[in-house]
Tab-separated table of C-alpha atoms and ligand atoms in Angstrom:
chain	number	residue	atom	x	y	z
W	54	UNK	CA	116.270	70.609	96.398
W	55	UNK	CA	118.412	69.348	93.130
W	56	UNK	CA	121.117	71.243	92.117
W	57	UNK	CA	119.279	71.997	88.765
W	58	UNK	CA	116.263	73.722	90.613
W	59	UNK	CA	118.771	75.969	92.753
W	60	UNK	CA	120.435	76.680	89.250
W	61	UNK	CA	116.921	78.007	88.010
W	62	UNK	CA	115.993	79.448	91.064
W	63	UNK	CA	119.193	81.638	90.910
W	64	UNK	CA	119.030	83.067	87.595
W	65	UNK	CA	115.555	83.619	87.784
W	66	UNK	CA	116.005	85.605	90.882
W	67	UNK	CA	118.707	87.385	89.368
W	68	UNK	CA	116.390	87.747	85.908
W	69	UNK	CA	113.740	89.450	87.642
W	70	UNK	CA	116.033	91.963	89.509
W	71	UNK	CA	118.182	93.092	86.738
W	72	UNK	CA	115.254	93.270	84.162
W	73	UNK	CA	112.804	95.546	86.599
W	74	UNK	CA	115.797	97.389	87.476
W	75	UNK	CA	117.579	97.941	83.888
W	76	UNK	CA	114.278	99.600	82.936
W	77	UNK	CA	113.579	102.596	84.836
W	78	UNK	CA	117.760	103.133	85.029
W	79	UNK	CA	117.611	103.198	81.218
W	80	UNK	CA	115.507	106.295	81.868
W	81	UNK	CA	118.524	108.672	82.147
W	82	UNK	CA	119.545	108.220	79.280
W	83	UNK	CA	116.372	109.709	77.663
W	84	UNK	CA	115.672	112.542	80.748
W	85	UNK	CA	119.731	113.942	79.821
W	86	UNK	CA	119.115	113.026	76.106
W	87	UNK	CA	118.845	116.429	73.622
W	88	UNK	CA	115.544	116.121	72.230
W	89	UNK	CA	113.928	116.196	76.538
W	90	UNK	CA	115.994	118.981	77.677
W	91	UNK	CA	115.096	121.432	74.630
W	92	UNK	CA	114.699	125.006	75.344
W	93	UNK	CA	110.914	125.172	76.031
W	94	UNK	CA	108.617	127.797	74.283
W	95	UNK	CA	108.502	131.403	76.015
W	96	UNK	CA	105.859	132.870	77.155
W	97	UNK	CA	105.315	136.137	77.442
W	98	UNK	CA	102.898	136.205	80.572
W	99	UNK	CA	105.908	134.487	81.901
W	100	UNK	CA	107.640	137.683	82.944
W	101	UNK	CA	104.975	138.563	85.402
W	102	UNK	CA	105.167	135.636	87.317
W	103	UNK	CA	108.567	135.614	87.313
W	104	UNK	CA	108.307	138.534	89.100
W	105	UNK	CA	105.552	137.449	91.583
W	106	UNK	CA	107.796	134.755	92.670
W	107	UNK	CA	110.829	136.951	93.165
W	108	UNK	CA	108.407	138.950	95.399
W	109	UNK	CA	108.173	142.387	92.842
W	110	UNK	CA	104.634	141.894	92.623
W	111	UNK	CA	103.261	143.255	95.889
W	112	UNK	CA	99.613	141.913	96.085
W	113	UNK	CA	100.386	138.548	94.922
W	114	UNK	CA	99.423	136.490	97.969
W	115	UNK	CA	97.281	133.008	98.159
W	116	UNK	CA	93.989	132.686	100.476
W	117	UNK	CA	94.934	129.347	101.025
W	118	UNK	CA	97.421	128.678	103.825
W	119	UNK	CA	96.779	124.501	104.124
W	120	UNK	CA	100.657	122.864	103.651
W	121	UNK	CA	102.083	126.258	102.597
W	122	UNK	CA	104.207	129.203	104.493
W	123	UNK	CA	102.524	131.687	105.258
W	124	UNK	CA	100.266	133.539	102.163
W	125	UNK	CA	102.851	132.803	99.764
W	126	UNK	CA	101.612	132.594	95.903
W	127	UNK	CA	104.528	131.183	94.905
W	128	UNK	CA	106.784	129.360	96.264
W	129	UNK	CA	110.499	129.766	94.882
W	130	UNK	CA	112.400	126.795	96.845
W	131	UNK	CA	109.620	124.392	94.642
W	132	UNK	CA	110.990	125.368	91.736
W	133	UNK	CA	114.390	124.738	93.406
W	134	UNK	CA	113.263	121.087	94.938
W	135	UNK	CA	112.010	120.585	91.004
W	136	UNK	CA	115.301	121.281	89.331
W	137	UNK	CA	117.135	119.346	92.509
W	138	UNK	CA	114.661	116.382	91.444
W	139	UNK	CA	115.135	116.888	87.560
W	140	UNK	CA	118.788	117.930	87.568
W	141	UNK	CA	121.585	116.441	89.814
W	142	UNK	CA	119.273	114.022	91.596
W	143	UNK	CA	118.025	111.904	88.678
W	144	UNK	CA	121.378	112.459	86.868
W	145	UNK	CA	124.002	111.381	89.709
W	146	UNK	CA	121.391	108.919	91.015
W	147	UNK	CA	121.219	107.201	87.316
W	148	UNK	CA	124.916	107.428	86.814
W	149	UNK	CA	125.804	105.802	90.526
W	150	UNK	CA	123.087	102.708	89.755
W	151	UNK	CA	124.244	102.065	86.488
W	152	UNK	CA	128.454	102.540	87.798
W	153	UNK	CA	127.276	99.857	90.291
W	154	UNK	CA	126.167	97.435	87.665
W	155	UNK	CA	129.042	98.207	85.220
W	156	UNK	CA	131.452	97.304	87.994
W	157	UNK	CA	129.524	94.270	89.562
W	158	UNK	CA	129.565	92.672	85.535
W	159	UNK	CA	133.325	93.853	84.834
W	160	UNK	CA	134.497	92.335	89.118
W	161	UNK	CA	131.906	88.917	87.623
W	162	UNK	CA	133.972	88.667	84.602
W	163	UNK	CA	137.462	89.771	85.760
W	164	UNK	CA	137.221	87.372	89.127
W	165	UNK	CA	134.567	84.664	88.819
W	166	UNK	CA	132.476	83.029	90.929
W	167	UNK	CA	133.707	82.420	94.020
W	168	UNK	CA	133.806	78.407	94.417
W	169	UNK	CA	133.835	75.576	97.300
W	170	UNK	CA	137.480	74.616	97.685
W	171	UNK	CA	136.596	71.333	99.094
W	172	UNK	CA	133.649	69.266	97.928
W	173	UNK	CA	130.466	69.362	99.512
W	174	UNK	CA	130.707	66.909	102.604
W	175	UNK	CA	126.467	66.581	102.494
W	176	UNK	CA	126.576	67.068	106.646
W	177	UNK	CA	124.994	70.391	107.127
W	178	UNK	CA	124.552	73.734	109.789
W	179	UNK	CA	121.776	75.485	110.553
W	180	UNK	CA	122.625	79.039	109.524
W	181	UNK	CA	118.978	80.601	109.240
W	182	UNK	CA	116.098	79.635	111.013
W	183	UNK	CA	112.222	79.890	109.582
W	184	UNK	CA	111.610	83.430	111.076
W	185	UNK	CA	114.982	84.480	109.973
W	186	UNK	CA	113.994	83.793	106.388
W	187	UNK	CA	110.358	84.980	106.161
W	188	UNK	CA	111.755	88.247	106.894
W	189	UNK	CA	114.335	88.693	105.037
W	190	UNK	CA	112.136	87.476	102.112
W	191	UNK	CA	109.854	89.564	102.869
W	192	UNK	CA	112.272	92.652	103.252
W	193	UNK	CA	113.797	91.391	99.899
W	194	UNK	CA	110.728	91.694	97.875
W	195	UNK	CA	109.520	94.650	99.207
W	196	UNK	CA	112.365	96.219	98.702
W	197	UNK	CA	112.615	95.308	95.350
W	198	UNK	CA	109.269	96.364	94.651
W	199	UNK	CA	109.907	99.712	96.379
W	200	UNK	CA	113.187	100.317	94.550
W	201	UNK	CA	110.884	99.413	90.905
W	202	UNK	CA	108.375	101.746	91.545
W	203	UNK	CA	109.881	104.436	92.950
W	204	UNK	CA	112.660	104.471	90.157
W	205	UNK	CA	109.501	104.451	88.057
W	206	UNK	CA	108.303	107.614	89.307
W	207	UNK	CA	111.826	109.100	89.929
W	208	UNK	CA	112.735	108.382	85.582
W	209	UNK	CA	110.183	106.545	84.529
W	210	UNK	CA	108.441	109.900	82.976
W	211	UNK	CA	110.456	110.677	80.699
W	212	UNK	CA	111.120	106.804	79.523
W	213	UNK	CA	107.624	105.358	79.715
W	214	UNK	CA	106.061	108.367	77.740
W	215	UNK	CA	107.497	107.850	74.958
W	216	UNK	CA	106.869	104.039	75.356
W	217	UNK	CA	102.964	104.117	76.702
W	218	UNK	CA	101.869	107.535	76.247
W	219	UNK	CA	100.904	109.578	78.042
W	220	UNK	CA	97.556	107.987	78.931
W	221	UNK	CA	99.427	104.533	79.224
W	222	UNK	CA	102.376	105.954	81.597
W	223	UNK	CA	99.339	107.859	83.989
W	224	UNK	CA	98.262	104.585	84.381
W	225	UNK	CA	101.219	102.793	85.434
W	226	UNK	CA	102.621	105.559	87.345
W	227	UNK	CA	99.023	105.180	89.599
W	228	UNK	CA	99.131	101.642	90.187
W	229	UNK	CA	103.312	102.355	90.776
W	230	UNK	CA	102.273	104.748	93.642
W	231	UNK	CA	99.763	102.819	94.739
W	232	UNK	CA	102.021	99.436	95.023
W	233	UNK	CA	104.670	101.695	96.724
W	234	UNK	CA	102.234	103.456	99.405
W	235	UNK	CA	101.036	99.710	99.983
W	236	UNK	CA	104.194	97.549	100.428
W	237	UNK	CA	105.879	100.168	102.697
W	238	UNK	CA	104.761	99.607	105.552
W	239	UNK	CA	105.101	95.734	105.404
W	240	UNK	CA	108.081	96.831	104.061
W	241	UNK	CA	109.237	99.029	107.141
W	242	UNK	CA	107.583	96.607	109.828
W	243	UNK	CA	109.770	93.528	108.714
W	244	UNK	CA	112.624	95.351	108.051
W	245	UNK	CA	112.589	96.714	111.746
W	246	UNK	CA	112.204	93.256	113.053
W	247	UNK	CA	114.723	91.455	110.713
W	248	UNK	CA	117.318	94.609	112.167
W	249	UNK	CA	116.512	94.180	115.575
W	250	UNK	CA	116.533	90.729	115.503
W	251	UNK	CA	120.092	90.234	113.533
W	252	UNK	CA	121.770	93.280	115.520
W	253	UNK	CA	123.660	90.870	117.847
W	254	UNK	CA	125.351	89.715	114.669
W	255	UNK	CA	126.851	92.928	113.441
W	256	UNK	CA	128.902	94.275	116.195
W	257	UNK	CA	132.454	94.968	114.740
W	258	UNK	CA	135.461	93.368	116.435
W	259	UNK	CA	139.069	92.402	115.734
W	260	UNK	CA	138.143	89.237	113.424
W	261	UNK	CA	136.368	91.991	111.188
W	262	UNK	CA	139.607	94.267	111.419
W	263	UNK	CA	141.823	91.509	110.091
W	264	UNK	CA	139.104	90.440	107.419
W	265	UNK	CA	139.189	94.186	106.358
W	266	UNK	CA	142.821	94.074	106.149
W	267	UNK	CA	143.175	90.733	104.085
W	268	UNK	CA	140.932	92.858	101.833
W	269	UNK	CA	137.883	89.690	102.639
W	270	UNK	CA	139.823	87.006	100.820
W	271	UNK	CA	139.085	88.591	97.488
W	272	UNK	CA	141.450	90.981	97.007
W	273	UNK	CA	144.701	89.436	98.592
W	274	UNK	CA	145.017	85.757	98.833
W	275	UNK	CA	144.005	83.181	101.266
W	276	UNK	CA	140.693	83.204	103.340
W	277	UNK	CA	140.480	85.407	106.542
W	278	UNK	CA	139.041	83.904	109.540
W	279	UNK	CA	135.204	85.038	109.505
W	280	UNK	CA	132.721	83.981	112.860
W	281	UNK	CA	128.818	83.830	111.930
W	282	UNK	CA	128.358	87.085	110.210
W	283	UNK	CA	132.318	88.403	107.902
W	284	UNK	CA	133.227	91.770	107.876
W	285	UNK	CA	131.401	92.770	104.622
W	286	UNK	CA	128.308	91.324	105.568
W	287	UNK	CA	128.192	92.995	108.947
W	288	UNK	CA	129.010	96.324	106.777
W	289	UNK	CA	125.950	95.628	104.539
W	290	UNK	CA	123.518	95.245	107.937
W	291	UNK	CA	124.739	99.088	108.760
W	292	UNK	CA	124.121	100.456	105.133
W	293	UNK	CA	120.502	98.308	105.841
W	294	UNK	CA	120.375	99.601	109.019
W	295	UNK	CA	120.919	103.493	108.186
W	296	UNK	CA	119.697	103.863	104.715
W	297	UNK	CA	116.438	102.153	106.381
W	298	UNK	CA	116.507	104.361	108.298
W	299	UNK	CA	116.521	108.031	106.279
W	300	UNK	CA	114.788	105.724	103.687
W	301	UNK	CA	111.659	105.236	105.994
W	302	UNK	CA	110.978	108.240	107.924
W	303	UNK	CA	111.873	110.476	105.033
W	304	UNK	CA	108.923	108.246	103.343
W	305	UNK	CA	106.882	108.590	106.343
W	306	UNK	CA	107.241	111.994	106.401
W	307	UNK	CA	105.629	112.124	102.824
W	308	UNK	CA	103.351	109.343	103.467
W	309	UNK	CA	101.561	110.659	106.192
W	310	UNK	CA	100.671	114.240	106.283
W	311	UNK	CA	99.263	114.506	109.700
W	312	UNK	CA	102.359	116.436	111.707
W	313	UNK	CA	101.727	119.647	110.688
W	314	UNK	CA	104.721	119.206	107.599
W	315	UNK	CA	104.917	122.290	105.728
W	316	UNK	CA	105.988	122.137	101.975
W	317	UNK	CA	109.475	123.127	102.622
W	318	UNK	CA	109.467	119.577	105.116
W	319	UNK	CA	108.173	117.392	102.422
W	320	UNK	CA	111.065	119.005	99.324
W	321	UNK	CA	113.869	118.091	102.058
W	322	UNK	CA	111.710	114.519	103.158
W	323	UNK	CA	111.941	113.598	99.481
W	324	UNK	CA	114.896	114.577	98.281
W	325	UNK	CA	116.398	112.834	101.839
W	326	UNK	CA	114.581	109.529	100.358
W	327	UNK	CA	114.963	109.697	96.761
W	328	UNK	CA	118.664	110.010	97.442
W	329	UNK	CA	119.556	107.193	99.545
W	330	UNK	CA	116.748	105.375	98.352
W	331	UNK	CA	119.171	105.602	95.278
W	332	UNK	CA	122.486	104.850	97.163
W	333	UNK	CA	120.624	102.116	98.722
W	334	UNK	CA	119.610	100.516	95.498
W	335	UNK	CA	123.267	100.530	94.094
W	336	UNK	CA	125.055	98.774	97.102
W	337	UNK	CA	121.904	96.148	97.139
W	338	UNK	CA	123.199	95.292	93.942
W	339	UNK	CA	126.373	93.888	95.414
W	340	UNK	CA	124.578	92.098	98.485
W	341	UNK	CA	122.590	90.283	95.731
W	342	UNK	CA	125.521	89.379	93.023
W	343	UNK	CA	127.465	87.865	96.131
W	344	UNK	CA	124.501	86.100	97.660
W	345	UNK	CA	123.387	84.352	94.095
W	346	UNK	CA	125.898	84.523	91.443
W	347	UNK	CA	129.044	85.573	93.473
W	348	UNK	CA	128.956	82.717	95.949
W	349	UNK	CA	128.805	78.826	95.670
W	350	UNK	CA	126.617	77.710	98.553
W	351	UNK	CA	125.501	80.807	100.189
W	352	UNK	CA	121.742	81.144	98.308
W	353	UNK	CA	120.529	77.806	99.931
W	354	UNK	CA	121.292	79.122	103.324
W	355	UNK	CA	118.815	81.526	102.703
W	356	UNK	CA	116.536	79.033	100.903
W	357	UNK	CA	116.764	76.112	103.061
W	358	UNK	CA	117.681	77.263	106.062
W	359	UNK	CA	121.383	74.890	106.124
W	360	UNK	CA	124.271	75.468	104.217
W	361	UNK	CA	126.929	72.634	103.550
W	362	UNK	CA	129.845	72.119	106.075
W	363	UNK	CA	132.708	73.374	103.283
W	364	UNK	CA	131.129	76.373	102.662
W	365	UNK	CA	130.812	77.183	106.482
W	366	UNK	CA	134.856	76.273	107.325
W	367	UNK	CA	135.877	78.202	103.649
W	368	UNK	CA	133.604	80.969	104.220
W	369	UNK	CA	132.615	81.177	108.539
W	370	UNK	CA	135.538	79.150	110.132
W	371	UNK	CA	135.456	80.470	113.618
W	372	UNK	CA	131.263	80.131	113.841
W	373	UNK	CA	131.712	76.356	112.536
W	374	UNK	CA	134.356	75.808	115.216
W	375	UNK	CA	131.698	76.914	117.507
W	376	UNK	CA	129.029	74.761	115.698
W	377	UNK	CA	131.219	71.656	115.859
W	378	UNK	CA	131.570	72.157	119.638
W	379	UNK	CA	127.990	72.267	120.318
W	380	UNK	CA	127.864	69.326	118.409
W	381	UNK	CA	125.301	71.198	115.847
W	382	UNK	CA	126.321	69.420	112.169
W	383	UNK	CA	123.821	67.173	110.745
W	384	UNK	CA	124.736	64.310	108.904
W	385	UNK	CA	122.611	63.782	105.754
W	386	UNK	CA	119.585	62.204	106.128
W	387	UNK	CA	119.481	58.661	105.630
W	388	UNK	CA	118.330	57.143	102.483
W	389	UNK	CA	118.690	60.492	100.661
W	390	UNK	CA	121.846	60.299	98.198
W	391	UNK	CA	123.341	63.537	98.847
W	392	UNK	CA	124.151	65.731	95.338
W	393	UNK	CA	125.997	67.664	96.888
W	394	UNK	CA	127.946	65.248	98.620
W	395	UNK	CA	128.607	63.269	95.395
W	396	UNK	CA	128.144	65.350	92.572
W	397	UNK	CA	126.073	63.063	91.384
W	398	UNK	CA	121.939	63.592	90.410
W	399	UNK	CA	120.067	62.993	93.417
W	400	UNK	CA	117.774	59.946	93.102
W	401	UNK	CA	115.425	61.117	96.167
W	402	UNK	CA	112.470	58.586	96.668
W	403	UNK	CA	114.329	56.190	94.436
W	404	UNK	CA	114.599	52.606	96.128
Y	316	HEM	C1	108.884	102.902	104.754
Y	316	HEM	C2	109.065	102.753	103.516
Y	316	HEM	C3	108.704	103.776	102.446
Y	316	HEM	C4	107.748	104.766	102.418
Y	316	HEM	C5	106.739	105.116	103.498
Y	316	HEM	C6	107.847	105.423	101.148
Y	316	HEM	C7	107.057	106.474	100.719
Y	316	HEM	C8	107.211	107.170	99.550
Y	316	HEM	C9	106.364	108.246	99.087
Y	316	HEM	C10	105.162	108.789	99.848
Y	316	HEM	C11	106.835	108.666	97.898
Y	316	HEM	C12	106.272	109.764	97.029
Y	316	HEM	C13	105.408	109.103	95.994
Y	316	HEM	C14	104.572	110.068	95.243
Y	316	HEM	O1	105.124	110.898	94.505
Y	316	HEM	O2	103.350	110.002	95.392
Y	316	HEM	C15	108.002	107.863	97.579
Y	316	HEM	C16	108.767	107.988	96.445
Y	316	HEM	C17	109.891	107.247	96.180
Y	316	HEM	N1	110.382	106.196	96.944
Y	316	HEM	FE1	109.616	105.535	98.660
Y	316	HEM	N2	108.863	104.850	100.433
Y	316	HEM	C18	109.408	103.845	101.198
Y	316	HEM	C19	110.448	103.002	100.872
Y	316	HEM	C20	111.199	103.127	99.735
Y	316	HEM	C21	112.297	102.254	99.389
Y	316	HEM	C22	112.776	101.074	100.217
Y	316	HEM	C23	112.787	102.719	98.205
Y	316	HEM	C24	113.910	102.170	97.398
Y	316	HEM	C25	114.813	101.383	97.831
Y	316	HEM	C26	112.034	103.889	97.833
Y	316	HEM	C27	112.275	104.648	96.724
Y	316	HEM	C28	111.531	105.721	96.319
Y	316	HEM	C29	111.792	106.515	95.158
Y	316	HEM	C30	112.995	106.319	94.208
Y	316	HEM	C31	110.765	107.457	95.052
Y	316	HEM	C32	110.516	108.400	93.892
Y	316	HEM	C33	110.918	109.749	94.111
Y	316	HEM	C34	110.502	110.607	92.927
Y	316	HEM	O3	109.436	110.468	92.347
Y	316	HEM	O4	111.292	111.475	92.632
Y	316	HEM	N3	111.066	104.098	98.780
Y	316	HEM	N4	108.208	106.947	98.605
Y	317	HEM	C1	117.202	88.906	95.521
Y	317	HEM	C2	117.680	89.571	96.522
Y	317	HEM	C3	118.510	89.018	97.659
Y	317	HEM	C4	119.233	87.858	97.779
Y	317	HEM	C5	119.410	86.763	96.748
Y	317	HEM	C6	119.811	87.829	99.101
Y	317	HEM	C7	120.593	86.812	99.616
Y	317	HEM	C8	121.077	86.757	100.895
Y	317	HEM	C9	121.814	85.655	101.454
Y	317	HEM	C10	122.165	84.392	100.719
Y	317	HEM	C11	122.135	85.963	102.722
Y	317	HEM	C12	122.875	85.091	103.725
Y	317	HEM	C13	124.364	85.248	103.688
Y	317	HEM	C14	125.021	84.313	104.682
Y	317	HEM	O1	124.427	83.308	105.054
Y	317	HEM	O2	126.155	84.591	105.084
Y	317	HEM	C15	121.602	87.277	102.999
Y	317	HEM	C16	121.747	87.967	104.184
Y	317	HEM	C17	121.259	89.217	104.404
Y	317	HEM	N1	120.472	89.958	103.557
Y	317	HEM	FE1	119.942	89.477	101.684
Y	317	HEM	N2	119.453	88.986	99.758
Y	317	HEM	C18	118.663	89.731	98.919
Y	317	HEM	C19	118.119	90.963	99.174
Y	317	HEM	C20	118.269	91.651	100.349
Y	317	HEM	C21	117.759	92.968	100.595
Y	317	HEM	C22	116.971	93.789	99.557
Y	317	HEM	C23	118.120	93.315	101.858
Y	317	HEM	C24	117.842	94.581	102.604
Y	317	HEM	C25	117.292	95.645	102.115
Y	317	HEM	C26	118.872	92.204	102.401
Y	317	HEM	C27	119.426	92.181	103.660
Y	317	HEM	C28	120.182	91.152	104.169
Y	317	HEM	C29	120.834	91.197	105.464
Y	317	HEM	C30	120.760	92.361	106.481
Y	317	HEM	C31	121.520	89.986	105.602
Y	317	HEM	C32	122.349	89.526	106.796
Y	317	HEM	C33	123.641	90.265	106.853
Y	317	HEM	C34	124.136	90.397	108.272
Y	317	HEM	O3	123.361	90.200	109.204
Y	317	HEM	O4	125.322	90.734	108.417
Y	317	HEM	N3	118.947	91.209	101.465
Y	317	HEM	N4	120.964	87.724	101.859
């Protein structure tokens, strides 16, 4: 792969996730803005529901026990889940995704790309095999799609309508529900097999404590020693691991209907998901700035399966130690000019 089609590959990666994501985020800015939250017209019927759902009303009661407690008529922890969703929810979560952005740009432009000391060498590891990379593509771009449609649902109201419509935003928000009801259980059946599989990876030891404390080569200088899997990135599995976790029962929970959940089950289930389905969301951002933009070399890992031999000694010193042992570094193939190796266009096919 030339160097110019990585390039593109990059920033249209990067394109597509900022753009889907700057969208429904832009929402809170509209949901908190004046003009949404104005006092709404009273009503004076109003006053005698208010006081069947404070329970003053005696024979208020519902026939219809399905999903509800008891004969309740209304039920005053909805209103509550409501102005959870509407309030603190959609304004802390929009705040904490667009703090993670503002910080990503301002640690871009303060620190820079993170380059290859030493020029590519063009001999090359192994890092990810096939398997390894279907799923975590796959886990990628569901999540992605997950994260857009949900946020579309979570703010997306009170943006889109005055965008679409109201006919136009129905419509999207149906085919948003539908793509998100769809894709999560792919979704949740790769992501259990890319954790289970990777888990051996991610135990903490004392190379991780010393990465930690050389703040991971960023924030003091010099690079800490790092075997396959650094510090950070092992820290990134566990926020995968947990927030997939409350992330997919919580979803499950609303998904499926077919435990006997009452409604008070399905307010906590999706205020448990919305909310670190938002957390999630903001420390994805940083996994994908330092696996695109944030690192030279570490995208074609991913891509390709092999990263170059300087960015495994700069980045994963003690796994290429262990690499070079087992004798496991290709040399570049013959006949193909290495780019990398030269800096040079590659002339593949070329005689
Ligand atoms: C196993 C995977 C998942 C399942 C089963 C699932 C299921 C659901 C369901 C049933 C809803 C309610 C939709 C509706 O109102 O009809 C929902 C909403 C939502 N989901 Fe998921 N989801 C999953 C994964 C994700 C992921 C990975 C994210 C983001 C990273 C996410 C973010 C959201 C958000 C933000 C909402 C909107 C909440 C709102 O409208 O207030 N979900 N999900
Ligand atoms: C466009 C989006 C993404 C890009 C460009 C990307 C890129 C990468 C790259 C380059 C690596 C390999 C790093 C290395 O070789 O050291 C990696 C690893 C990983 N990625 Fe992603 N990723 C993306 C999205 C995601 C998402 C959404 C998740 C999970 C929800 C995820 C979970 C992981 C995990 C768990 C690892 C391995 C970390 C470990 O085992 O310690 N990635 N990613």
């Amino acid at each position: 792969m030339t160097e110019t089609r990585k390039r593109a590959m990059r920033w249209s990666m990067l394109g597509v996730l900022l753009l889907s994501l700057i969208l429904p985020v832009g929402a809170y800015f509209i949901a908190t803005s004046p003009s949404v939250t104005a006092e709404e017209a009273t009503n004076p019927r109003a006053d005698y529901w208010r006081e069947v759902r404070s329970g003053q009303q005696e024979n208020a009661y519902t026939a219809v026990t399905e999903h509800s407690a008891g004969t309740v008529l209304i039920q005053s922890s909805g209103q509550n889940w409501r102005q959870l969703r509407n309030g603190p929810l959609a304004t802390y979560g929009g705040m904490i995704l667009i703090a993670a952005l503002v910080v990503i740009t301002l640690f871009y432009l303060l620190h820079g790309k993170v380059k290859l000391e030493h020029p590519r060498t063009g001999h090359t590891l192994l890092r990810w095999n096939s398997v390894d990379r279907l799923l975590h593509w796959v886990v990628a771009i569901g999540f992605i799609v997950l994260a857009v449609t949900g946020l579309s649902l979570l703010f997306g109201r009170a943006l889109l309508i005055p965008v679409f419509g109201k006919e136009g935003f129905a419509a999207y928000a149906q085919i948003a529900r539908d793509m998100h009801h769809w894709i999560a259980p792919v979704f949740a059946v790769a992501l259990l097999l890319m954790l289970v599989l990777w888990i051996r990876n991610n135990f903490f030891n004392q190379t991780d404590v010393r990465w930690f404390a050389a703040g991971g080569g960023i924030l003091k200088e010099g690079h800490p020693s790092a075997g396959f899997m650094n510090g950070g990135e092992k820290m990134w599995y566990w926020v995968v691991f947990f927030g997939g976790l409350a992330v997919c029962i919580s979803g499950f929970v609303l998904y499926l209907p077919i435990f006997g959940q009452t409604r008070p089950d399905f307010q906590l289930s999706h205020l448990v998901h919305a909310g670190f389905a938002v957390l999630w969301i903001a420390a994805s951002f940083g996994h994908v700035y330092i696996g695109t933009i944030g690192t030279e070399g570490a995208l074609e890992g991913m891509v390709t399966g092999h990263v170059d031999e300087s960015w495994a000694k700069q980045h994963h010193d003690l796994w290429y130690e262990e690499m070079q042992a087992k004798q496991q570094i290709h040399p570049p193939k013959e006949g193909k000019v290495s780019a990398e190796a030269t800096g040079d266009v590659v002339s593949s096919g070329a005689s």
